[in-house]
Amino acid sequence: MAEKVVLAYSGGLDTSVCIGWIAEQTGAEVIAVAVDVGQDGEDLETIRKRALACGAVEAEVADARAEFADEYCVPALKANALYQDRYPLVSSLSRPTIVKHLVAAAEKHGATTVAHGCTGKGNDQVRFEVGIASLAPELKCIAPVRDYGMTRDKAIAFAEANGLPIETTKKNPYSIDQNLWGKAVETGFLEDIWNGPIEDLYSYTQNPATPREPDEVVITFTKGVPTAIDGKPVTPLEAIMELNARAGAQGVGRIDMVEDRLVGIKSREVYEAPGAIALITAHQELENVTVERELARFKRGVDQRWGELVYDGLWFSPLKRALDGFIDEANEHVSGDVRMTLQGGRAVVTGRRSGESLYDFNLATYDTGDVFDQSLAKGFIELFGLPSKIAAKRDLGK
Ligand code: ARG
């Protein structure tokens, strides 16, 4: 009996060619698995039929949008996850979601191997293969583009020679990955890092420079999870979709950056993540109101480490799991409302209220009603500054 390979299938040229290419190189039967993480393209049934037409023995599609929102985007939000302080981990979050579905399909069909369409230069190959190794160490991984020399020119020639039902003429100079949490664009003229991005690259956001009326939104969080928008209850999936539309219409969440890939290369990326940026901005501010100072300070370091682990493909690692425990605990009291104005490419917080607030008006006020005993400050500073004073005596000779 022929071995079976489960292929992460997108419906595009590369993974469509991978089906026949793998069969030719290995003699295996290929099972195509397409996972909907909110990438907003063709419908899944069209993609499924194409996989079969390209030679897959079976093709499966999964609507993983709610799962992606609940189990991947929400933890990223609780961690305020921004790699290098800017990138909301768009592709890094979808890979472990897809990995889960690939492993389940491999088990169901008795496959020995999992395949993906990544090159050998990016982070995504690491995320797929380390993810597979963590969930199903017995499975082998292959990447035809990287391992079997499947260049783009060869892929086009293969598609044409085999009459595959896939467009090979439309030349898209970019490498694009998108999902519910945002969109990533790289390569093409962007590889010259002095070249500015052009309006054409963007599809989640309108031009922030276009004058338009502001949009005011109130986001309600319950233990760090968005649960209502403008008072209307929403699921995380609905919250992200609504904010992608509303923040996107105001040009929020465009990011142009050079980042450090795990494989050691610096690369130029243009991202859009309107919903993610609006949500993280609101969530961070609610943490400022509800999380105790020492916990908040410590959490900033944890958040950053969490983002690096996820970026580096360690979603299923013990450290990431342990940090999740800390982050969930730290979000226990992150409940309440944040009001924001969306306009001109920015999401600006203008109000916050919470039953779990640690903001005490009577301690903070400079007006009547002040209950803060200022006379205590003098002695506090005396002791707090004592080590500095003693060191100064030694170091400055005073
Ligand atoms: N640089 C980003 C990351 O590593 C995005 C990768 C997007 N992938 C792509 N095929 N364009 O997470």
XYZ file of C-alpha atoms and ligand atoms in Angstrom:
410
model
C 0.000 0.000 0.000
C 1.275 3.457 -0.893
C 2.369 5.723 1.958
C 0.134 8.666 2.673
C 1.200 12.286 2.950
C -1.009 15.016 4.416
C -0.353 18.342 2.690
C -1.151 21.780 4.113
C -3.052 23.097 1.105
C -3.814 26.757 0.400
C -5.338 26.456 -3.065
C -2.549 28.560 -4.620
C -0.066 27.604 -7.322
C 2.721 26.264 -5.109
C 0.698 23.888 -2.962
C -1.399 22.792 -5.965
C 1.790 21.746 -7.750
C 3.083 20.159 -4.525
C 0.359 17.520 -4.797
C 1.686 16.001 -8.018
C 5.288 16.818 -7.185
C 5.170 14.859 -3.924
C 3.429 11.946 -5.640
C 6.167 11.914 -8.318
C 9.086 12.245 -5.893
C 7.896 9.811 -3.229
C 5.250 7.588 -4.802
C 2.953 8.528 -1.922
C -0.753 9.325 -2.025
C -1.460 12.944 -1.134
C -4.301 14.082 1.110
C -4.867 17.845 0.894
C -6.016 19.723 3.994
C -7.120 23.358 3.767
C -7.798 25.293 6.960
C -9.888 28.454 7.032
C -8.340 30.847 9.546
C -10.258 33.789 8.125
C -8.029 34.435 5.114
C -11.008 35.701 3.137
C -10.301 34.221 -0.243
C -12.136 31.673 -2.300
C -14.734 29.449 -0.728
C -13.531 26.217 0.796
C -15.495 23.951 -1.524
C -13.783 25.486 -4.587
C -10.420 24.909 -2.942
C -11.341 21.324 -2.045
C -12.378 20.507 -5.620
C -9.177 22.022 -6.977
C -7.074 19.788 -4.726
C -8.842 16.738 -6.119
C -8.432 18.018 -9.682
C -4.706 18.426 -9.003
C -4.417 14.772 -8.045
C -5.091 14.566 -4.314
C -6.627 11.206 -3.352
C -8.654 13.008 -0.721
C -9.232 16.643 0.178
C -10.553 18.073 3.410
C -11.429 21.588 4.432
C -11.967 22.910 7.949
C -13.585 26.122 9.098
C -11.244 26.929 11.991
C -12.162 30.606 12.301
C -13.834 30.433 15.724
C -11.147 28.091 17.040
C -8.442 30.416 15.696
C -10.100 33.413 17.358
C -10.744 31.713 20.729
C -7.610 29.625 21.175
C -4.940 31.613 19.324
C -5.935 35.280 18.884
C -7.385 35.637 22.401
C -4.215 34.338 24.143
C -2.184 36.720 21.946
C -4.447 39.572 23.039
C -4.113 38.643 26.718
C -0.343 38.767 26.175
C -0.559 42.085 24.248
C 1.641 40.170 21.845
C 3.724 42.399 19.568
C 6.979 40.897 18.292
C 9.708 43.547 18.336
C 7.084 45.812 19.895
C 5.162 46.062 16.617
C 4.167 42.856 14.798
C 1.008 41.204 16.175
C 2.167 37.674 15.167
C -0.373 37.183 12.400
C 1.261 34.219 10.608
C 2.881 32.896 13.784
C -0.600 32.322 15.250
C -2.164 30.575 12.272
C 0.583 27.963 11.890
C -0.110 26.092 15.140
C -3.824 26.141 14.284
C -3.095 24.546 10.920
C -0.667 22.082 12.531
C -3.431 20.759 14.809
C -5.649 20.056 11.805
C -2.806 18.419 9.867
C -1.990 16.110 12.751
C -5.663 15.167 13.176
C -5.934 14.412 9.446
C -2.727 12.356 9.512
C -4.105 10.265 12.369
C -7.459 9.809 10.664
C -5.951 8.692 7.350
C -2.993 6.770 8.714
C -0.479 9.090 7.055
C 3.212 8.844 7.904
C 4.239 12.265 6.656
C 3.122 15.886 6.658
C 4.069 18.315 3.888
C 3.954 22.093 3.571
C 4.761 24.643 0.877
C 7.272 26.811 2.762
C 10.696 27.781 1.496
C 13.865 27.172 3.505
C 14.360 30.830 4.411
C 11.380 31.720 6.542
C 9.868 31.209 9.968
C 6.834 29.284 8.801
C 8.775 26.080 8.017
C 9.999 26.110 11.615
C 6.514 26.686 13.011
C 5.077 23.807 10.974
C 7.814 21.317 11.705
C 8.419 22.110 15.369
C 4.632 22.096 15.851
C 4.324 18.680 14.213
C 7.260 17.357 16.232
C 5.587 18.557 19.438
C 2.185 17.022 18.751
C 3.110 13.922 16.752
C 6.840 13.145 16.954
C 6.334 10.008 14.880
C 5.367 11.992 11.767
C 7.940 12.911 9.126
C 7.922 16.358 7.486
C 8.695 17.308 3.911
C 8.783 20.691 2.184
C 8.956 20.205 -1.623
C 9.925 23.819 -2.313
C 12.872 23.477 0.057
C 13.693 19.752 -0.139
C 12.917 18.772 -3.769
C 14.004 21.914 -5.589
C 10.516 23.017 -6.574
C 11.267 26.556 -7.764
C 8.533 28.881 -8.944
C 9.519 28.492 -12.623
C 9.485 24.728 -12.308
C 6.121 24.882 -10.557
C 4.619 26.891 -13.417
C 6.087 24.509 -15.989
C 4.725 21.538 -14.030
C 1.242 23.076 -13.776
C 1.180 23.777 -17.511
C 2.572 20.395 -18.541
C 0.002 18.602 -16.391
C -2.901 20.894 -17.252
C -3.572 21.731 -13.596
C -6.669 23.916 -13.115
C -4.718 26.806 -11.658
C -3.814 30.272 -12.892
C -0.093 30.426 -13.763
C -0.014 33.608 -15.786
C -1.121 36.156 -13.202
C 2.137 37.453 -11.832
C 1.872 38.416 -8.198
C 5.265 39.740 -7.162
C 4.433 39.520 -3.440
C 4.341 36.755 -0.915
C 1.137 37.292 1.036
C -0.199 35.529 4.105
C -3.429 36.619 5.710
C -5.927 35.585 8.319
C -8.426 36.960 10.784
C -5.669 38.624 12.870
C -4.093 40.467 9.922
C -2.156 40.371 6.679
C 1.554 40.085 5.875
C 3.130 41.175 2.595
C 6.758 40.671 1.644
C 9.143 40.449 -1.353
C 8.907 42.326 -4.640
C 10.005 45.969 -4.609
C 9.711 45.955 -0.780
C 13.011 44.057 -0.632
C 14.694 47.429 -1.165
C 14.076 48.749 2.331
C 14.298 52.353 1.164
C 11.221 51.894 -1.056
C 8.035 53.080 0.589
C 4.923 50.884 0.539
C 2.296 51.693 -2.071
C -1.445 51.910 -1.531
C -1.946 48.777 -3.660
C -0.488 46.544 -0.938
C -3.305 47.196 1.469
C -6.663 45.482 1.585
C -7.641 45.423 5.285
C -7.226 49.173 5.738
C -8.207 52.390 3.999
C -5.676 55.168 3.528
C -5.376 56.842 6.955
C -4.558 60.173 5.288
C -8.030 60.453 3.744
C -10.119 62.812 5.893
C -13.210 61.152 7.364
C -15.487 61.289 10.401
C -14.044 59.546 13.500
C -15.599 56.343 14.799
C -16.080 55.986 18.551
C -16.216 52.445 19.909
C -16.621 50.950 23.382
C -15.035 47.526 23.890
C -16.010 45.432 26.908
C -13.571 42.857 28.252
C -14.259 40.038 30.684
C -11.084 38.584 32.215
C -9.101 39.887 29.251
C -11.465 38.513 26.604
C -13.507 40.910 24.426
C -17.165 40.146 25.161
C -19.142 43.154 23.882
C -18.818 46.025 21.436
C -20.913 49.142 22.034
C -22.899 47.129 24.568
C -23.781 44.334 22.149
C -22.467 40.894 23.219
C -19.954 39.384 20.767
C -17.809 36.288 20.466
C -14.065 36.839 20.027
C -14.491 36.017 16.314
C -17.216 38.652 15.959
C -15.208 41.201 17.926
C -12.168 40.771 15.684
C -14.261 40.889 12.508
C -16.140 44.020 13.559
C -12.949 45.813 14.583
C -11.165 44.753 11.405
C -13.965 46.497 9.519
C -14.296 49.590 11.705
C -10.628 50.204 12.561
C -9.678 49.197 9.001
C -12.023 51.865 7.612
C -10.032 54.425 9.625
C -6.639 53.145 8.458
C -5.639 51.710 11.851
C -2.960 49.010 12.049
C -0.597 49.573 9.111
C 2.931 48.457 9.998
C 6.084 48.711 7.877
C 9.107 47.180 9.564
C 12.351 45.268 9.302
C 12.242 42.239 11.578
C 14.554 39.527 12.839
C 13.612 36.104 11.540
C 14.500 33.018 13.546
C 16.730 31.759 10.711
C 18.979 34.783 11.197
C 17.874 36.956 8.294
C 16.498 40.459 8.673
C 13.463 40.907 6.452
C 11.195 43.760 5.427
C 7.510 43.220 6.071
C 4.401 45.265 5.528
C 1.512 44.299 7.771
C -2.046 45.385 8.354
C -3.856 44.329 11.483
C -6.606 46.823 12.273
C -8.644 44.644 14.626
C -5.592 43.273 16.424
C -4.052 46.697 16.990
C -7.336 48.228 18.183
C -7.944 45.322 20.568
C -4.392 45.254 21.946
C -4.480 49.037 22.494
C -7.734 48.746 24.451
C -6.650 45.663 26.388
C -3.337 47.203 27.412
C -5.110 50.244 28.781
C -7.579 48.134 30.756
C -4.596 46.291 32.251
C -3.167 49.664 33.268
C -6.363 50.288 35.245
C -6.913 46.832 36.752
C -3.560 45.094 37.213
C -1.502 45.752 40.346
C 1.790 47.547 39.724
C 4.300 44.756 40.426
C 2.257 42.212 38.477
C 1.905 44.659 35.579
C 5.638 45.387 35.472
C 6.528 41.709 35.558
C 3.907 40.871 32.953
C 5.488 43.213 30.377
C 8.572 40.991 30.338
C 6.463 37.838 30.196
C 4.406 39.272 27.319
C 7.521 39.978 25.330
C 8.954 36.510 25.946
C 5.607 34.929 25.040
C 5.644 36.791 21.712
C 9.175 35.647 20.949
C 8.350 32.015 21.725
C 5.294 32.108 19.473
C 7.197 33.917 16.724
C 9.929 31.266 16.949
C 7.465 28.410 16.440
C 7.368 27.221 20.064
C 3.572 27.439 20.477
C 3.345 23.908 21.885
C 6.424 24.200 24.136
C 6.449 23.748 27.925
C 7.652 27.323 28.555
C 4.905 28.820 26.392
C 2.349 26.671 28.240
C 3.628 27.798 31.623
C 3.599 31.461 30.586
C -0.017 30.993 29.438
C -0.839 30.035 33.013
C 0.739 33.219 34.312
C -0.919 35.391 31.657
C -4.367 33.919 32.362
C -3.921 34.522 36.080
C -2.805 38.099 35.414
C -5.961 38.655 33.334
C -8.307 37.533 36.168
C -9.364 41.134 36.904
C -9.039 42.623 33.412
C -12.746 43.305 33.078
C -14.474 46.539 32.119
C -14.972 48.982 29.260
C -12.555 50.962 27.149
C -13.736 53.758 24.881
C -11.626 54.567 21.837
C -11.679 56.971 18.936
C -10.657 55.418 15.646
C -9.372 57.979 13.165
C -6.447 58.864 10.950
C -4.720 55.512 11.369
C -4.833 55.566 15.165
C -6.889 53.949 17.882
C -6.825 56.416 20.769
C -8.214 55.516 24.182
C -10.453 58.268 25.569
C -12.156 56.549 28.507
C -12.036 53.533 30.822
C -14.321 52.131 33.512
C -14.181 48.916 35.485
C -15.733 47.255 38.521
C -12.239 45.829 39.115
C -10.471 49.183 38.855
C -7.481 49.890 41.084
C -7.660 53.563 40.182
C -8.803 55.339 43.340
C -10.107 58.824 42.634
C -9.711 59.865 46.267
C -6.040 58.890 46.255
C -5.319 60.428 42.857
C -7.169 63.722 43.137
C -5.438 67.067 43.768
C -8.810 68.576 44.707
C -10.833 68.333 47.895
C -11.548 64.759 48.914
C -7.868 63.857 48.820
C -7.246 61.053 51.319
C -3.566 60.548 50.451
C -1.422 61.507 53.440
C 1.363 63.533 51.817
C 3.323 63.737 55.074
C 4.162 60.024 54.675
C 5.962 60.697 51.386
C 8.898 62.458 53.071
C 9.958 59.455 55.169
C 9.263 57.050 52.344
C 11.621 58.903 50.020
C 14.246 59.112 52.770
C 14.363 55.298 53.072
C 13.841 54.597 49.376
C 16.764 56.871 48.507
C 19.020 55.590 51.309
C 21.029 53.083 49.210
C 21.692 55.778 46.574
C 22.781 58.198 49.257
C 25.186 55.735 50.853
C 26.665 54.792 47.477
C 27.085 58.470 46.567
C 29.056 59.034 49.746
C 31.486 56.329 48.678
C 31.564 57.038 44.910
C 31.526 60.816 44.897
C 33.524 61.141 48.066
C 30.845 63.254 49.757
N 7.380 37.544 8.706
C 6.133 37.115 9.213
C 6.306 35.960 10.141
O 7.295 35.309 10.090
C 5.135 36.822 8.137
C 5.386 35.618 7.297
C 4.354 35.576 6.243
N 4.451 34.516 5.348
C 4.350 34.709 4.030
N 4.309 33.672 3.285
N 4.254 35.885 3.521
O 5.453 35.694 10.938
